[in-house]
Coordinates of C-alpha atoms in Angstrom, one line a residue:
M280 CA -25.1 102.9 -193.6
E281 CA -28.6 104.3 -193.4
K282 CA -30.3 103.9 -190.0
S283 CA -33.6 102.0 -189.8
I284 CA -36.1 101.1 -187.2
Q285 CA -37.8 97.7 -186.8
L286 CA -41.4 98.1 -185.5
T287 CA -43.0 95.7 -183.0
T288 CA -46.2 94.0 -184.0
T289 CA -48.2 96.5 -181.9
E290 CA -46.3 99.5 -183.4
A291 CA -46.8 98.2 -186.9
T292 CA -50.5 98.0 -186.2
L293 CA -50.6 101.5 -184.8
R294 CA -48.7 102.8 -187.9
Q295 CA -51.3 101.2 -190.2
L296 CA -54.2 102.5 -188.2
L297 CA -52.8 106.0 -188.3
L298 CA -52.3 105.8 -192.1
D299 CA -55.8 104.5 -192.5
V300 CA -57.2 107.4 -190.5
S301 CA -55.1 109.8 -192.7
D302 CA -56.7 108.2 -195.9
Y303 CA -60.1 108.4 -194.3
I304 CA -59.7 112.2 -193.7
A305 CA -58.7 112.7 -197.3
T306 CA -61.6 110.6 -198.6
N307 CA -64.1 112.6 -196.5
G308 CA -63.0 116.1 -197.7
G309 CA -60.2 116.9 -195.2
Q310 CA -56.6 117.7 -195.9
K311 CA -54.6 114.5 -195.7
P312 CA -52.0 114.9 -192.9
D313 CA -48.4 113.7 -192.9
L314 CA -47.8 111.7 -189.8
R315 CA -44.6 111.0 -187.9
F316 CA -43.4 109.3 -184.7
T317 CA -41.2 111.9 -183.1
G318 CA -38.7 112.6 -180.3
G319 CA -37.8 110.2 -177.6
W320 CA -39.4 107.1 -179.2
V321 CA -37.2 107.4 -182.2
R322 CA -34.1 107.9 -180.0
D323 CA -34.9 105.0 -177.8
K324 CA -35.7 102.7 -180.7
L325 CA -32.3 103.5 -182.2
L326 CA -30.7 102.8 -178.9
G327 CA -32.4 99.4 -178.7
Y328 CA -34.8 100.4 -175.9
T329 CA -38.5 99.6 -175.8
S330 CA -40.9 102.4 -175.3
K331 CA -44.7 102.5 -174.7
D332 CA -44.8 106.3 -175.0
I333 CA -45.1 107.6 -178.5
D334 CA -45.5 111.3 -179.6
I335 CA -47.2 111.6 -183.0
S336 CA -46.8 114.8 -185.0
I337 CA -49.5 115.8 -187.5
S338 CA -48.8 118.2 -190.3
S339 CA -52.2 119.9 -191.0
M340 CA -54.4 119.8 -187.9
T341 CA -54.4 119.8 -184.2
G342 CA -54.0 116.6 -182.2
Y343 CA -57.5 116.9 -180.8
K344 CA -59.0 117.2 -184.3
F345 CA -57.1 114.2 -185.5
G346 CA -58.3 112.3 -182.5
I347 CA -61.9 113.1 -183.4
W348 CA -61.3 111.9 -187.0
M349 CA -59.8 108.7 -185.6
K350 CA -62.9 108.0 -183.4
A351 CA -65.1 108.7 -186.5
F352 CA -63.1 106.3 -188.6
L353 CA -63.2 103.5 -186.1
K354 CA -67.0 103.7 -186.0
S355 CA -67.4 104.0 -189.8
S356 CA -67.9 101.4 -192.4
A357 CA -64.5 102.3 -193.8
N358 CA -63.0 100.4 -190.9
N359 CA -62.9 96.8 -192.1
N360 CA -59.8 95.7 -190.1
P361 CA -60.7 93.2 -187.4
K362 CA -57.8 94.5 -185.3
Y363 CA -59.6 97.9 -184.9
G364 CA -62.6 98.6 -182.9
P365 CA -64.1 101.6 -181.1
E366 CA -62.4 100.5 -177.9
V367 CA -58.9 100.7 -179.5
I368 CA -58.6 104.3 -178.6
G369 CA -59.3 105.7 -175.1
N370 CA -60.5 109.1 -174.1
L371 CA -59.0 112.2 -175.7
N372 CA -57.5 114.3 -172.9
K373 CA -56.8 117.8 -174.1
I374 CA -54.0 119.7 -172.2
E375 CA -54.3 123.3 -172.9
A376 CA -51.4 125.6 -173.7
N377 CA -50.2 127.9 -170.8
P378 CA -47.6 130.3 -172.2
E379 CA -47.2 132.0 -168.9
K380 CA -45.7 128.7 -167.5
S381 CA -43.8 128.0 -170.8
K382 CA -46.4 125.4 -171.8
H383 CA -46.7 126.8 -175.3
L384 CA -48.4 123.8 -177.1
E385 CA -51.8 122.3 -176.8
T386 CA -51.4 118.5 -176.7
V387 CA -53.8 115.6 -176.6
T388 CA -53.0 112.4 -174.6
T389 CA -54.8 109.1 -175.1
K390 CA -54.2 105.4 -175.1
I391 CA -54.2 103.4 -178.4
L392 CA -53.6 99.7 -178.6
G393 CA -52.2 99.8 -175.0
L394 CA -49.6 102.5 -175.9
E395 CA -49.5 105.9 -174.3
I396 CA -49.9 108.4 -177.2
D397 CA -49.5 112.2 -177.5
L398 CA -51.1 113.8 -180.5
V399 CA -49.7 117.2 -181.5
N400 CA -49.4 119.3 -184.6
L401 CA -46.1 120.3 -186.1
R402 CA -45.4 123.8 -184.9
K403 CA -43.2 126.8 -185.1
E404 CA -42.8 129.6 -182.5
T405 CA -42.9 133.2 -183.6
Y406 CA -41.9 135.9 -181.1
V407 CA -43.3 139.5 -181.3
E408 CA -41.9 142.6 -179.8
H409 CA -42.7 143.3 -176.1
S410 CA -43.8 139.7 -175.5
R411 CA -41.8 136.9 -173.9
N412 CA -44.4 134.3 -175.0
P413 CA -44.4 133.0 -178.5
I414 CA -47.2 132.7 -181.0
M415 CA -47.7 129.1 -181.8
E416 CA -48.3 128.4 -185.5
F417 CA -48.4 125.4 -187.7
G418 CA -44.9 124.7 -189.0
S419 CA -42.8 122.5 -191.2
P420 CA -41.0 119.4 -189.9
E421 CA -37.7 121.4 -190.1
E422 CA -39.2 124.2 -188.0
D423 CA -40.6 121.8 -185.5
A424 CA -37.3 120.0 -185.1
S425 CA -35.4 123.2 -184.6
R426 CA -37.5 124.1 -181.5
R427 CA -36.8 120.9 -179.6
D428 CA -34.6 120.6 -176.6
S429 CA -31.8 118.6 -178.2
T430 CA -30.8 117.3 -181.5
V431 CA -31.1 113.7 -180.4
N432 CA -34.7 114.4 -179.4
A433 CA -35.5 116.0 -182.8
L434 CA -35.4 112.8 -184.9
F435 CA -38.6 111.8 -186.7
Y436 CA -39.9 108.5 -188.1
N437 CA -42.0 109.2 -191.2
L438 CA -45.0 106.8 -191.2
Q439 CA -45.5 107.2 -194.9
T440 CA -42.0 106.3 -195.9
S441 CA -40.8 104.3 -192.8
K442 CA -37.7 106.4 -192.9
I443 CA -35.8 108.2 -190.2
E444 CA -35.6 112.0 -190.7
D445 CA -32.9 114.1 -189.2
F446 CA -34.0 117.7 -190.0
T447 CA -31.4 119.3 -187.7
G448 CA -28.6 117.5 -189.6
R449 CA -26.9 116.6 -186.3
G450 CA -29.2 114.3 -184.4
L451 CA -27.8 111.0 -185.6
Q452 CA -24.2 112.3 -185.4
D453 CA -24.8 113.6 -181.8
M454 CA -26.1 110.1 -180.9
E455 CA -22.9 108.6 -182.1
L456 CA -21.0 111.2 -180.0
K457 CA -23.3 110.7 -177.0
L458 CA -23.8 114.4 -176.9
L459 CA -26.7 116.6 -175.9
K460 CA -26.9 119.8 -177.8
T461 CA -29.7 122.2 -178.6
P462 CA -30.6 122.6 -182.3
L463 CA -30.6 126.4 -182.0
S464 CA -28.8 128.8 -179.7
P465 CA -28.7 127.2 -176.3
Y466 CA -29.4 130.4 -174.4
Q467 CA -32.5 131.1 -176.5
T468 CA -33.7 127.5 -176.3
F469 CA -33.5 127.5 -172.5
K470 CA -35.0 131.0 -172.2
D471 CA -37.9 130.0 -174.4
D472 CA -38.7 127.1 -172.1
P473 CA -36.5 126.8 -169.0
L474 CA -37.9 123.3 -168.2
R475 CA -35.5 122.2 -171.0
V476 CA -32.7 122.7 -168.5
L477 CA -34.1 119.9 -166.3
R478 CA -35.0 117.7 -169.3
T479 CA -31.4 118.0 -170.5
I480 CA -30.1 117.0 -167.1
R481 CA -32.5 114.1 -167.0
F482 CA -31.5 112.8 -170.4
A483 CA -27.8 113.2 -169.6
S484 CA -28.3 111.0 -166.5
K485 CA -30.6 108.5 -168.3
L486 CA -28.5 108.1 -171.5
A487 CA -25.0 108.6 -170.0
Y488 CA -24.5 111.4 -172.5
R489 CA -22.4 114.5 -171.9
I490 CA -23.9 118.0 -172.3
D491 CA -22.3 120.4 -174.9
Q492 CA -20.1 122.9 -173.2
A493 CA -22.0 125.9 -174.6
D494 CA -25.3 124.4 -173.5
E495 CA -23.9 123.9 -169.9
Q496 CA -22.8 127.5 -169.8
A497 CA -26.3 128.7 -170.8
M498 CA -28.0 126.4 -168.3
G499 CA -26.0 128.0 -165.5
E500 CA -26.8 131.6 -166.5
Q501 CA -28.6 133.5 -163.7
S502 CA -31.3 134.7 -166.1
I503 CA -32.1 131.1 -167.0
K504 CA -32.2 130.1 -163.4
D505 CA -34.5 133.0 -162.6
A506 CA -36.8 132.0 -165.4
L507 CA -36.8 128.3 -164.3
R508 CA -37.6 129.4 -160.7
L509 CA -40.5 131.7 -161.5
K510 CA -41.8 130.8 -164.9
I511 CA -42.2 127.0 -164.8
S512 CA -45.0 125.3 -162.8
R513 CA -43.5 123.5 -159.9
E514 CA -45.6 120.4 -160.8
R515 CA -43.6 120.1 -164.0
V516 CA -40.4 120.6 -162.1
G517 CA -41.4 117.9 -159.7
V518 CA -42.1 115.5 -162.6
E519 CA -38.6 115.9 -164.0
I520 CA -36.9 115.5 -160.6
T521 CA -38.9 112.3 -159.9
K522 CA -38.0 110.9 -163.3
M523 CA -34.3 111.7 -162.5
L524 CA -34.4 110.0 -159.1
Q525 CA -36.2 106.9 -160.5
G526 CA -33.8 106.7 -163.5
P527 CA -30.6 104.7 -163.9
S528 CA -28.3 107.4 -162.5
P529 CA -29.7 109.8 -159.9
H530 CA -26.1 110.5 -158.9
T531 CA -25.3 112.0 -162.3
A532 CA -28.5 114.1 -162.1
L533 CA -27.7 115.5 -158.7
A534 CA -24.1 116.2 -159.6
L535 CA -25.2 118.2 -162.6
I536 CA -27.7 120.2 -160.5
D537 CA -25.0 120.9 -158.0
R538 CA -22.3 121.8 -160.6
L539 CA -24.6 124.1 -162.4
G540 CA -25.7 125.9 -159.2
L541 CA -29.3 124.9 -159.6
Y542 CA -30.0 123.7 -156.1
N543 CA -31.6 126.8 -154.8
T544 CA -33.5 127.3 -158.0
I545 CA -35.2 123.9 -157.6
Y546 CA -35.4 123.2 -153.9
T547 CA -37.0 126.4 -152.9
N548 CA -40.3 128.1 -152.2
P549 CA -41.0 130.3 -155.3
S550 CA -44.3 131.5 -153.8
T551 CA -42.5 133.9 -151.5
G552 CA -40.2 136.7 -152.5
W553 CA -37.6 135.6 -149.9
F554 CA -36.5 132.1 -149.2
E555 CA -33.3 131.2 -147.4
M556 CA -30.4 129.9 -149.5
A557 CA -29.2 126.4 -148.6
N558 CA -25.5 125.7 -148.1
T559 CA -24.6 123.1 -150.7
Q560 CA -20.8 123.3 -150.3
Y561 CA -20.6 119.7 -148.9
W562 CA -23.7 118.2 -150.5
H563 CA -21.5 116.3 -152.9
L564 CA -20.2 114.2 -150.0
A565 CA -23.8 113.0 -149.4
Y566 CA -24.8 112.0 -152.9
D567 CA -21.4 110.5 -153.6
Q568 CA -21.7 108.3 -150.6
L569 CA -25.3 107.3 -151.4
H570 CA -24.1 106.3 -154.9
T571 CA -21.5 104.1 -153.3
L572 CA -24.1 102.5 -150.9
V573 CA -26.5 101.8 -153.8
T574 CA -23.9 100.5 -156.3
Q575 CA -21.1 99.3 -154.0
V576 CA -18.7 101.0 -156.5
G577 CA -16.3 103.8 -155.7
G578 CA -15.8 105.4 -152.3
T579 CA -12.8 105.1 -150.1
G580 CA -11.6 102.4 -147.8
N581 CA -13.1 99.0 -147.7
L582 CA -16.7 98.4 -148.7
V583 CA -17.6 96.0 -145.9
S584 CA -19.4 98.6 -143.8
S585 CA -21.2 100.0 -146.9
Q586 CA -22.4 96.5 -147.8
V587 CA -23.8 96.0 -144.3
I588 CA -25.6 99.3 -144.3
A589 CA -27.0 98.8 -147.8
K590 CA -28.2 95.3 -147.0
I591 CA -30.1 96.5 -143.9
L592 CA -31.4 99.9 -145.1
F593 CA -32.2 99.0 -148.7
K594 CA -33.0 95.3 -147.9
E595 CA -31.7 92.4 -149.9
P596 CA -32.1 92.5 -152.8
H597 CA -32.5 96.2 -153.0
D598 CA -36.0 97.5 -152.7
P599 CA -36.4 100.1 -155.5
E600 CA -38.8 102.1 -153.4
E601 CA -36.3 102.3 -150.5
V602 CA -33.6 103.4 -152.9
Y603 CA -35.8 106.0 -154.5
L604 CA -36.8 107.4 -151.1
A605 CA -33.1 107.5 -150.1
W606 CA -32.3 109.6 -153.2
M607 CA -35.3 111.9 -152.6
L608 CA -34.1 112.5 -149.0
C609 CA -30.6 113.1 -150.2
C610 CA -31.9 116.0 -152.2
F611 CA -32.8 117.8 -148.9
V612 CA -29.6 117.1 -146.9
P613 CA -28.5 120.8 -147.4
W614 CA -31.6 121.9 -145.5
A615 CA -31.2 119.4 -142.7
Q616 CA -29.7 121.8 -140.2
T617 CA -32.2 124.6 -140.9
K618 CA -34.9 123.1 -138.7
T619 CA -37.9 125.4 -138.8
A620 CA -39.0 128.1 -141.2
T621 CA -40.1 130.3 -138.3
S622 CA -40.3 129.9 -134.5
N623 CA -43.8 131.4 -134.5
L624 CA -45.4 128.4 -136.2
P625 CA -47.9 126.5 -134.1
I626 CA -46.7 123.0 -133.1
S627 CA -49.4 121.4 -135.3
K628 CA -48.4 123.3 -138.4
F629 CA -47.4 121.1 -141.2
P630 CA -44.9 121.3 -142.7
K631 CA -42.8 123.5 -140.5
T632 CA -39.2 122.5 -141.4
V633 CA -37.6 124.4 -144.3
A634 CA -36.7 121.1 -145.9
A635 CA -40.3 119.9 -146.1
I636 CA -41.5 123.3 -147.2
A637 CA -38.9 123.3 -150.0
A638 CA -40.2 119.8 -151.0
R639 CA -43.9 120.8 -151.0
E640 CA -43.5 124.1 -152.7
G641 CA -40.3 123.5 -154.8
I642 CA -41.2 120.2 -156.4
K643 CA -44.8 119.8 -155.3
A644 CA -44.0 116.6 -153.4
D645 CA -47.1 114.7 -152.3
N646 CA -48.0 114.5 -148.6
I647 CA -46.3 111.2 -148.1
I648 CA -42.9 112.5 -149.3
T649 CA -43.3 115.8 -147.6
R650 CA -44.1 114.2 -144.3
L651 CA -41.2 111.8 -144.6
I652 CA -38.8 114.7 -145.2
E653 CA -40.3 116.5 -142.2
E654 CA -39.9 113.5 -140.0
A655 CA -36.4 112.8 -141.2
V656 CA -35.3 116.3 -140.2
L657 CA -37.2 116.3 -136.8
Y658 CA -36.0 112.8 -135.9
L659 CA -32.4 113.5 -136.9
P660 CA -31.1 114.4 -133.4
D661 CA -32.8 111.2 -132.0
V662 CA -31.3 108.9 -134.6
V663 CA -27.8 110.4 -134.2
I664 CA -28.0 110.1 -130.4
K665 CA -29.4 106.6 -130.4
K666 CA -26.7 105.4 -132.8
G667 CA -24.0 107.2 -130.8
D668 CA -25.2 105.8 -127.4
A669 CA -25.5 102.3 -128.7
I670 CA -21.9 101.8 -129.8
N671 CA -20.5 101.5 -126.3
Q672 CA -23.4 99.7 -124.7
N673 CA -24.1 96.0 -124.4
R674 CA -26.9 94.4 -126.4
S675 CA -29.0 93.9 -123.4
S676 CA -32.7 93.6 -123.0
T677 CA -32.7 97.3 -121.9
I678 CA -31.0 98.3 -125.1
R679 CA -33.6 96.3 -127.0
E680 CA -36.4 98.2 -125.3
L681 CA -34.7 101.6 -126.0
H682 CA -34.1 101.1 -129.6
G683 CA -37.2 99.1 -130.3
K684 CA -39.3 102.0 -129.0
A685 CA -37.3 104.4 -131.1
I686 CA -37.8 102.5 -134.3
R687 CA -41.6 102.2 -133.6
Q688 CA -41.7 105.9 -133.1
W689 CA -39.8 106.6 -136.3
G690 CA -42.4 104.4 -138.1
P691 CA -42.5 102.3 -141.2
H692 CA -40.0 104.5 -143.0
W693 CA -37.4 104.2 -140.2
R694 CA -34.8 102.9 -142.7
S695 CA -35.2 106.1 -144.8
I696 CA -35.0 108.3 -141.7
V697 CA -31.7 106.5 -140.7
I698 CA -30.2 106.8 -144.2
F699 CA -31.0 110.6 -144.1
A700 CA -29.2 110.9 -140.7
L701 CA -26.2 109.0 -142.1
L702 CA -26.0 111.3 -145.2
V703 CA -26.3 114.4 -143.1
Q704 CA -23.4 113.3 -141.0
I705 CA -21.4 112.3 -144.1
A706 CA -22.0 115.9 -145.4
Q707 CA -20.3 117.1 -142.2
T708 CA -17.0 115.5 -143.2
Q709 CA -14.9 117.8 -145.3
N710 CA -12.4 115.2 -146.5
Q711 CA -11.4 111.6 -146.2
S712 CA -8.4 112.2 -143.9
G713 CA -10.6 112.7 -140.8
A714 CA -11.1 116.5 -140.7
S715 CA -14.7 117.6 -140.2
Q716 CA -16.8 120.6 -139.8
A717 CA -20.5 121.1 -139.0
L718 CA -22.4 122.9 -141.7
V719 CA -24.8 124.8 -139.5
T720 CA -26.3 123.5 -136.2
K721 CA -28.6 125.0 -133.7
R722 CA -28.7 121.9 -131.6
S723 CA -25.7 121.6 -129.4
I724 CA -26.9 118.4 -127.9
V725 CA -26.0 116.5 -131.0
D726 CA -22.9 118.5 -132.1
S727 CA -20.5 116.0 -130.7
Y728 CA -22.2 113.2 -132.7
L729 CA -22.6 115.2 -135.9
K730 CA -18.9 116.0 -135.9
S731 CA -17.7 112.7 -137.0
A732 CA -14.0 111.6 -136.7
G733 CA -14.0 110.7 -140.4
R734 CA -16.1 109.1 -143.1
Q735 CA -14.9 105.6 -142.7
D736 CA -15.3 105.7 -139.0
L737 CA -18.8 107.0 -139.4
L738 CA -19.7 104.2 -141.8
D739 CA -18.2 101.6 -139.5
S740 CA -20.2 103.0 -136.6
Y741 CA -23.5 102.9 -138.5
A742 CA -22.7 99.3 -139.7
E743 CA -22.0 98.3 -136.2
W744 CA -25.2 99.9 -134.9
L745 CA -27.4 98.4 -137.7
S746 CA -25.8 95.0 -137.2
G747 CA -26.7 95.3 -133.5
L748 CA -30.3 96.1 -134.4
A749 CA -30.4 93.0 -136.7
H750 CA -28.9 90.8 -133.9
L751 CA -31.6 92.1 -131.6
D752 CA -34.2 91.2 -134.2
L753 CA -35.4 94.8 -134.4
L754 CA -35.5 95.4 -138.1
N755 CA -39.2 94.8 -138.4
V756 CA -40.2 95.8 -134.9
H757 CA -42.4 98.6 -136.3
Q758 CA -44.7 95.8 -137.5
M759 CA -44.8 94.0 -134.1
K760 CA -48.4 93.5 -132.8
P761 CA -48.8 94.6 -129.2
I762 CA -49.2 91.6 -126.8
I763 CA -52.1 93.3 -125.0
N764 CA -54.3 96.3 -125.8
G765 CA -55.8 99.1 -123.8
N766 CA -59.1 97.4 -123.2
Q767 CA -57.4 94.4 -121.7
I768 CA -55.3 96.7 -119.4
C769 CA -58.4 98.6 -118.3
A770 CA -60.2 95.3 -117.5
A771 CA -57.2 93.9 -115.6
L772 CA -57.0 97.1 -113.5
A773 CA -60.7 97.6 -113.2
A774 CA -60.3 101.2 -114.3
K775 CA -61.8 103.4 -116.9
P776 CA -59.6 104.6 -119.8
G777 CA -57.8 107.9 -119.3
P778 CA -54.5 109.7 -119.6
W779 CA -52.9 106.8 -117.7
T780 CA -53.7 104.3 -120.4
K781 CA -50.9 105.6 -122.7
K782 CA -48.4 105.2 -119.9
A783 CA -49.6 101.7 -119.3
L784 CA -49.3 100.8 -122.9
D785 CA -45.8 102.1 -122.9
I786 CA -44.9 99.9 -120.0
A787 CA -46.5 96.9 -121.8
L788 CA -44.5 97.7 -124.9
G789 CA -41.3 97.9 -122.9
W790 CA -42.0 94.5 -121.3
Q791 CA -42.7 93.0 -124.7
L792 CA -39.5 94.3 -126.2
R793 CA -37.4 93.0 -123.2
H794 CA -39.1 89.6 -123.5
P795 CA -39.3 88.9 -127.2
D796 CA -39.7 85.1 -126.8
E797 CA -42.7 85.4 -124.5
T798 CA -46.1 84.6 -126.0
S799 CA -48.1 84.8 -122.8
P800 CA -49.2 88.2 -121.6
N801 CA -49.2 87.2 -117.9
G802 CA -45.8 88.7 -117.2
C803 CA -46.8 91.9 -118.9
F804 CA -49.9 92.2 -116.7
E805 CA -47.8 91.5 -113.6
E806 CA -45.3 94.4 -114.5
I807 CA -48.1 96.8 -115.0
L808 CA -49.6 95.9 -111.6
Q809 CA -46.2 96.3 -110.0
R810 CA -45.8 99.8 -111.5
K811 CA -49.4 100.8 -110.8
K812 CA -48.1 103.8 -108.8
E813 CA -46.6 105.3 -112.0
L814 CA -50.1 105.3 -113.4
D815 CA -51.6 107.4 -110.6
L816 CA -54.2 104.8 -110.0
V817 CA -53.4 103.8 -106.4

């Protein structure tokens, strides 16, 4: 039975608009172009997914030139459709080709009828001797389809005929098989544009498709890894990683990165000729465990502790942002024990941990993500020690002060920092029978805590600790408003602000944490006066 696509009302309007523009071009002396919806939109429509992103291929002109024609049509008397107006199309944003970074094709992005649109001409790639960069030329639909990353992404929807076109002859079949396979030789396909390696991983995780065996082998070739590391802009790498982690199965994506030996190709600093290699031998323990925490499926032993941990750290119901940050931090577990890039860095240098440098340079993480990774690594010993110390102590007011101050120091992303510590410790456990081994540690003070007795015991201890924090009403203590401020303290002590003020505020915070039900600051002032000697004000 022939496959067909049912357009939404907006898509049907877009189709008619594009055809009207095509006719307008022909009427005004231009060569009438053939138009097609291409790639991911066709695939997603066949899978029953909605998509607001549409790539439009044009047979006889560049996307930018077609966009100019469209703007002219909308302003002309030929436009007699009340659904069209000059405001239907947004600005034309031209993205220039950059062959040195494997961005071979000029594209134009715009918004039409509320849909995100890419306009691009059909192309073929011709390679000449002594050049690794192709010459881009106008091509046929068959040539364009053959240069795409996989057969399932090489399907076209012809706007003139409203028919699906499978020029590789395998796209529809591979969709039935749930298979990702390159139209041409996989090695050449990935060598021409190494970013296709990450795109293939992303689609495998998004669609739950398997990757063809020959394709996987090519993706793991060292020459392909080298090209991916050096040839592709790290912004483009970061975009693919972010889409993987925000997709339906980050676990599948990280498992493929791990299995194909791509970790040190992605999470690295390509701007330097030398960058330390991370030990990924036990990374799978971390991303497997995070998958269990997020989905509550799989793992070993009972899931009670996992449920407690997930409810507190991801909130209930799960906060997508907390889950995304957890997956992002999981990517840097292999770097956790390599604390600083060099001991010669000034204390104010940011970032200074290898993990944060790999995030900033390897995937061009923004400052928020980079700083979170930096803090997660730097606070790791404190989290591990606080958790370890809390297990055998009573939930007294003193414990509330100790842990309340810690959470406030860790900041608004304290949940992410704790999940990172848990995953690092999980990665220290070699197996489920209780044997363990530290990856690498330069901090002997936390060795005894990092070397867990076993995965289930570790999960139980985190669940107990987090339950204790919830019992003490500390989960949102980072948002607690101080009961008094520095000006009030200065007035009460008749003293000018100075270095002592910070100490006084710490005393006030401790009192407030030990007396959570008090609303009057009188007792807080009394304690500050009693401990005045500590402030060097006597």
